[in-house]
Coordinates of N, CA and C in Angstrom, one line a residue:
X19 N 256.3 -146.7 9.4 CA 257.8 -146.6 9.5 C 258.4 -147.4 8.4
X20 N 259.3 -146.8 7.6 CA 259.9 -147.5 6.5 C 261.1 -148.3 7.0
X21 N 261.2 -149.5 6.6 CA 262.3 -150.4 6.9 C 262.8 -151.1 5.7
X22 N 264.1 -151.1 5.6 CA 264.8 -151.9 4.6 C 265.8 -152.8 5.3
X23 N 265.7 -154.1 5.3 CA 266.5 -154.9 6.1 C 267.3 -155.9 5.2
X24 N 268.6 -155.7 5.1 CA 269.4 -156.6 4.2 C 269.9 -157.8 5.0
X25 N 270.1 -158.9 4.2 CA 270.7 -160.1 4.8 C 271.4 -160.9 3.7
X26 N 272.2 -161.9 4.1 CA 272.8 -162.7 3.1 C 274.3 -162.5 2.9
X27 N 274.8 -161.5 3.5 CA 276.2 -161.2 3.3 C 277.0 -162.3 4.0
X28 N 278.3 -162.3 3.8 CA 279.2 -163.2 4.4 C 280.6 -163.2 3.8
X29 N 281.4 -164.2 4.1 CA 282.7 -164.3 3.6 C 282.8 -165.5 2.6
X30 N 283.4 -165.2 1.5 CA 283.5 -166.3 0.5 C 284.9 -166.2 -0.2
X31 N 285.3 -167.2 -0.8 CA 286.5 -167.1 -1.6 C 286.2 -166.6 -3.0
X32 N 287.2 -166.1 -3.7 CA 287.0 -165.6 -5.0 C 286.5 -166.7 -5.9
X33 N 285.5 -166.3 -6.8 CA 284.9 -167.3 -7.6 C 283.6 -167.8 -7.0
X34 N 283.3 -167.6 -5.8 CA 282.1 -168.0 -5.1 C 280.9 -167.2 -5.4
X35 N 279.8 -167.5 -4.7 CA 278.6 -166.8 -4.9 C 277.9 -166.5 -3.6
X36 N 277.1 -165.4 -3.6 CA 276.3 -165.0 -2.5 C 275.0 -164.5 -3.1
X37 N 273.9 -164.6 -2.3 CA 272.6 -163.9 -2.6 C 272.2 -163.0 -1.5
X38 N 272.1 -161.8 -1.8 CA 271.7 -160.8 -0.8 C 270.2 -160.6 -0.9
X39 N 269.5 -160.4 0.2 CA 268.1 -160.1 0.2 C 267.8 -158.8 1.0
X40 N 266.8 -158.2 0.6 CA 266.4 -156.9 1.2 C 264.9 -157.0 1.4
X41 N 264.4 -157.1 2.7 CA 263.0 -157.1 3.0 C 262.6 -155.6 3.2
X42 N 261.5 -155.2 2.6 CA 261.1 -153.8 2.6 C 259.7 -153.8 3.2
X43 N 259.5 -152.8 4.1 CA 258.2 -152.6 4.7 C 257.9 -151.1 4.9
X44 N 256.7 -150.7 5.0 CA 256.3 -149.3 5.3 C 256.1 -148.5 4.0
X45 N 256.5 -149.0 2.9 CA 256.3 -148.3 1.6 C 255.8 -149.4 0.6
X46 N 255.1 -148.9 -0.5 CA 254.7 -149.7 -1.5 C 255.9 -150.3 -2.3
X47 N 255.9 -151.6 -2.4 CA 257.0 -152.3 -3.1 C 256.8 -152.2 -4.6
X48 N 255.6 -152.4 -5.1 CA 255.4 -152.5 -6.5 C 255.6 -151.1 -7.2
X49 N 256.0 -151.1 -8.4 CA 256.1 -149.9 -9.2 C 257.0 -148.8 -8.5
X50 N 258.2 -149.3 -8.1 CA 259.1 -148.4 -7.4 C 260.5 -148.7 -7.9
X51 N 261.4 -147.7 -8.0 CA 262.8 -147.9 -8.4 C 263.5 -148.3 -7.1
X52 N 264.3 -149.3 -7.2 CA 265.1 -149.8 -6.1 C 266.5 -150.2 -6.6
X53 N 267.4 -150.2 -5.7 CA 268.8 -150.5 -6.1 C 269.6 -151.1 -5.0
X54 N 270.8 -151.6 -5.4 CA 271.8 -152.0 -4.5 C 273.1 -151.2 -4.7
X55 N 273.6 -150.8 -3.6 CA 274.9 -150.0 -3.6 C 275.9 -150.6 -2.7
X56 N 277.1 -150.2 -2.8 CA 278.2 -150.8 -1.9 C 279.2 -149.7 -1.6
X57 N 279.8 -149.9 -0.5 CA 280.9 -149.0 0.0 C 282.1 -149.9 0.3
X58 N 283.2 -149.7 -0.3 CA 284.4 -150.4 0.0 C 285.3 -149.5 0.8
X59 N 286.2 -150.1 1.5 CA 287.1 -149.3 2.4 C 287.9 -148.3 1.6
X60 N 287.8 -147.0 2.0 CA 288.5 -146.0 1.4 C 287.9 -145.5 0.1
X61 N 286.7 -145.9 -0.2 CA 286.1 -145.5 -1.5 C 284.7 -145.0 -1.3
X62 N 284.2 -144.2 -2.2 CA 282.8 -143.7 -2.1 C 281.8 -144.8 -2.4
X63 N 280.6 -144.5 -2.0 CA 279.5 -145.4 -2.3 C 279.3 -145.5 -3.8
X64 N 279.1 -146.7 -4.2 CA 279.0 -147.1 -5.7 C 277.7 -147.8 -6.0
X65 N 277.0 -147.4 -7.0 CA 275.8 -148.1 -7.4 C 276.2 -149.4 -8.1
X66 N 275.5 -150.4 -7.7 CA 275.8 -151.8 -8.3 C 274.8 -152.2 -9.3
X67 N 273.5 -152.1 -8.9 CA 272.4 -152.6 -9.7 C 271.1 -151.9 -9.3
X68 N 270.2 -151.7 -10.2 CA 269.0 -151.1 -9.9 C 267.9 -151.7 -10.8
X69 N 266.6 -151.5 -10.3 CA 265.5 -152.2 -11.0 C 264.2 -151.3 -10.8
X70 N 263.3 -151.4 -11.8 CA 262.0 -150.8 -11.7 C 261.1 -152.0 -11.4
X71 N 260.5 -152.0 -10.2 CA 259.8 -153.2 -9.7 C 258.4 -153.4 -10.4
X72 N 258.1 -152.4 -11.3 CA 256.8 -152.5 -12.0 C 257.0 -153.1 -13.4
X73 N 258.2 -153.5 -13.7 CA 258.5 -154.0 -15.0 C 259.8 -154.8 -15.0
X74 N 260.5 -154.8 -16.1 CA 261.8 -155.6 -16.2 C 263.0 -154.7 -16.5
X75 N 262.8 -153.5 -16.2 CA 264.0 -152.6 -16.5 C 265.0 -152.7 -15.4
X76 N 266.2 -153.0 -15.8 CA 267.3 -153.0 -14.9 C 268.6 -152.3 -15.4
X77 N 269.5 -152.0 -14.5 CA 270.7 -151.4 -14.9 C 271.8 -151.9 -14.0
X78 N 273.0 -152.0 -14.5 CA 274.1 -152.5 -13.7 C 275.4 -151.7 -13.9
X79 N 276.2 -151.7 -12.9 CA 277.5 -151.1 -13.1 C 278.4 -152.0 -14.0
X80 N 279.2 -151.4 -14.8 CA 280.0 -152.1 -15.7 C 280.9 -153.2 -15.0
X81 N 281.3 -152.9 -13.8 CA 282.1 -153.8 -13.0 C 281.4 -155.1 -12.6
X82 N 280.1 -155.1 -12.7 CA 279.4 -156.4 -12.2 C 278.5 -157.0 -13.3
X83 N 278.5 -156.4 -14.5 CA 277.7 -156.9 -15.6 C 278.1 -158.3 -15.9
X84 N 277.1 -159.2 -16.1 CA 277.4 -160.6 -16.4 C 277.7 -161.4 -15.2
X85 N 277.9 -160.8 -14.0 CA 278.1 -161.6 -12.8 C 277.0 -161.4 -11.7
X86 N 276.4 -160.2 -11.7 CA 275.4 -160.0 -10.7 C 274.1 -159.9 -11.4
X87 N 273.0 -160.3 -10.6 CA 271.6 -160.2 -11.1 C 270.7 -159.6 -10.1
X88 N 270.0 -158.5 -10.4 CA 269.1 -158.0 -9.4 C 267.7 -158.6 -9.8
X89 N 266.9 -158.9 -8.7 CA 265.6 -159.5 -8.9 C 264.7 -159.1 -7.8
X90 N 263.4 -159.4 -8.0 CA 262.4 -158.9 -7.1 C 261.4 -160.1 -6.9
X91 N 260.8 -160.0 -5.7 CA 259.6 -160.9 -5.4 C 258.6 -160.0 -4.8
X92 N 257.6 -159.6 -5.7 CA 256.6 -158.6 -5.2 C 255.7 -159.2 -4.2
X93 N 255.5 -160.5 -4.2 CA 254.6 -161.1 -3.2 C 255.3 -161.0 -1.8
X94 N 256.6 -161.0 -1.8 CA 257.3 -161.0 -0.5 C 257.9 -159.7 -0.1
X95 N 257.7 -158.7 -1.0 CA 258.3 -157.3 -0.8 C 259.8 -157.4 -0.6
X96 N 260.4 -158.2 -1.4 CA 261.8 -158.5 -1.2 C 262.6 -158.3 -2.5
X97 N 263.7 -157.6 -2.3 CA 264.7 -157.4 -3.4 C 265.9 -158.3 -3.2
X98 N 266.4 -158.8 -4.3 CA 267.6 -159.7 -4.2 C 268.7 -159.2 -5.1
X99 N 269.9 -159.7 -4.7 CA 271.1 -159.5 -5.6 C 271.8 -160.8 -5.6
X100 N 271.8 -161.5 -6.7 CA 272.5 -162.7 -6.9 C 273.9 -162.3 -7.4
X101 N 275.0 -162.7 -6.7 CA 276.3 -162.3 -7.0 C 277.1 -163.6 -7.3
X102 N 277.6 -163.8 -8.5 CA 278.4 -164.9 -8.9 C 279.8 -164.5 -9.3
X103 N 280.7 -165.4 -9.4 CA 282.0 -165.2 -9.8 C 282.6 -164.0 -9.0
X104 N 282.4 -164.0 -7.7 CA 282.9 -162.9 -6.9 C 284.4 -162.7 -6.9
X105 N 284.8 -161.4 -6.8 CA 286.2 -161.1 -6.9 C 286.5 -160.3 -5.6
X106 N 287.8 -160.3 -5.2 CA 288.2 -159.5 -4.0 C 287.7 -158.1 -4.0
X107 N 287.7 -157.5 -5.2 CA 287.3 -156.1 -5.3 C 285.8 -155.9 -5.1
X108 N 285.0 -157.0 -5.0 CA 283.6 -156.9 -4.7 C 283.4 -156.7 -3.2
X109 N 284.4 -156.8 -2.4 CA 284.3 -156.7 -0.9 C 283.8 -155.3 -0.6
X110 N 282.9 -155.3 0.4 CA 282.3 -154.0 0.9 C 281.0 -154.2 1.6
X111 N 280.5 -153.1 2.1 CA 279.2 -153.1 2.7 C 278.2 -152.9 1.7
X112 N 277.2 -153.7 1.6 CA 276.2 -153.6 0.5 C 274.9 -153.1 1.1
X113 N 274.3 -152.1 0.5 CA 273.1 -151.4 1.0 C 272.0 -151.6 -0.1
X114 N 270.8 -151.8 0.4 CA 269.6 -151.7 -0.4 C 269.0 -150.3 -0.3
X115 N 268.4 -149.8 -1.4 CA 267.8 -148.5 -1.4 C 266.5 -148.5 -2.2
X116 N 265.6 -147.6 -1.8 CA 264.4 -147.4 -2.5 C 264.1 -146.0 -2.8
X117 N 263.7 -145.7 -4.0 CA 263.4 -144.3 -4.4 C 261.9 -144.0 -4.0
X118 N 261.6 -142.7 -4.1 CA 260.2 -142.3 -3.9 C 259.4 -142.4 -5.2
X119 N 260.0 -142.7 -6.3 CA 259.3 -142.8 -7.6 C 259.5 -144.2 -8.1
X120 N 258.7 -144.5 -9.1 CA 258.8 -145.7 -9.9 C 258.6 -145.4 -11.3
X121 N 259.7 -145.2 -12.0 CA 259.6 -144.9 -13.4 C 260.7 -145.6 -14.1
X122 N 260.4 -146.4 -15.1 CA 261.3 -147.3 -15.8 C 262.5 -146.6 -16.3
X123 N 262.3 -145.4 -17.0 CA 263.4 -144.7 -17.6 C 264.2 -143.9 -16.6
X124 N 263.8 -144.0 -15.3 CA 264.6 -143.3 -14.3 C 265.3 -144.3 -13.3
X125 N 265.5 -145.5 -13.8 CA 266.3 -146.5 -13.0 C 267.8 -146.1 -13.1
X126 N 268.3 -145.6 -12.0 CA 269.7 -145.1 -12.0 C 270.5 -145.7 -11.0
X127 N 271.8 -145.5 -11.0 CA 272.8 -145.9 -10.0 C 273.3 -144.7 -9.2
X128 N 272.5 -143.7 -9.2 CA 272.9 -142.4 -8.5 C 272.3 -142.5 -7.1
X129 N 273.1 -142.4 -6.1 CA 272.6 -142.6 -4.8 C 271.6 -141.5 -4.3
X130 N 271.8 -140.3 -4.9 CA 270.9 -139.2 -4.5 C 269.5 -139.3 -5.1
X131 N 269.3 -140.3 -6.0 CA 268.0 -140.6 -6.5 C 267.2 -141.5 -5.6
X132 N 267.8 -141.9 -4.5 CA 267.1 -142.9 -3.6 C 267.0 -142.2 -2.2
X133 N 265.8 -142.4 -1.6 CA 265.5 -141.8 -0.3 C 265.6 -142.7 0.9
X134 N 265.2 -144.0 0.7 CA 265.2 -144.9 1.8 C 266.4 -145.9 1.7
X135 N 267.0 -146.1 2.8 CA 268.2 -147.0 2.9 C 268.2 -148.0 4.0
X136 N 268.7 -149.1 3.8 CA 268.9 -150.1 4.8 C 270.2 -149.9 5.5
X137 N 270.5 -150.7 6.5 CA 271.7 -150.6 7.3 C 272.9 -151.3 6.8
X138 N 272.7 -152.1 5.8 CA 273.8 -152.8 5.1 C 274.1 -154.2 5.5
X139 N 274.8 -155.0 4.7 CA 275.2 -156.3 5.0 C 276.6 -156.4 4.4
X140 N 277.6 -157.0 5.2 CA 279.0 -157.0 4.8 C 279.2 -158.2 3.9
X141 N 280.0 -158.0 2.8 CA 280.4 -159.0 1.9 C 281.9 -158.9 1.8
X142 N 282.6 -160.1 2.1 CA 284.0 -160.1 2.1 C 284.5 -161.3 1.1
X143 N 285.3 -161.0 0.2 CA 285.7 -161.9 -0.8 C 287.2 -162.0 -0.7
X144 N 287.7 -163.2 -0.4 CA 289.1 -163.4 -0.2 C 289.7 -164.1 -1.5
X145 N 291.0 -163.8 -1.7 CA 291.7 -164.3 -2.9 C 292.3 -165.7 -2.6

């Protein structure tokens, strides 16, 4: 059974930081494309950051470049999202996702490219 379990969300003031974690089981963690997505109230799901866990290929949404960092710990089968300089517009439910493939040039922020999803963790940033 595939499980993706997010944690680390919470409420912070603008300018603060949070680190999200996603523990993954039931599928091979290494050499897989994985990503973080978010859904804000009244908006569609948005890709935030993605990574190929077999190398160092990453991609970020323009809105988070320079503030968010996606990282992995292959020994712990865990994906992270370090979020700094948080803004109120970063508020939303954050989801971890894993693709069925692991190809560096296919690291995307397109949600239809990902098959496995967690249940999300809420991030709230107040001004």
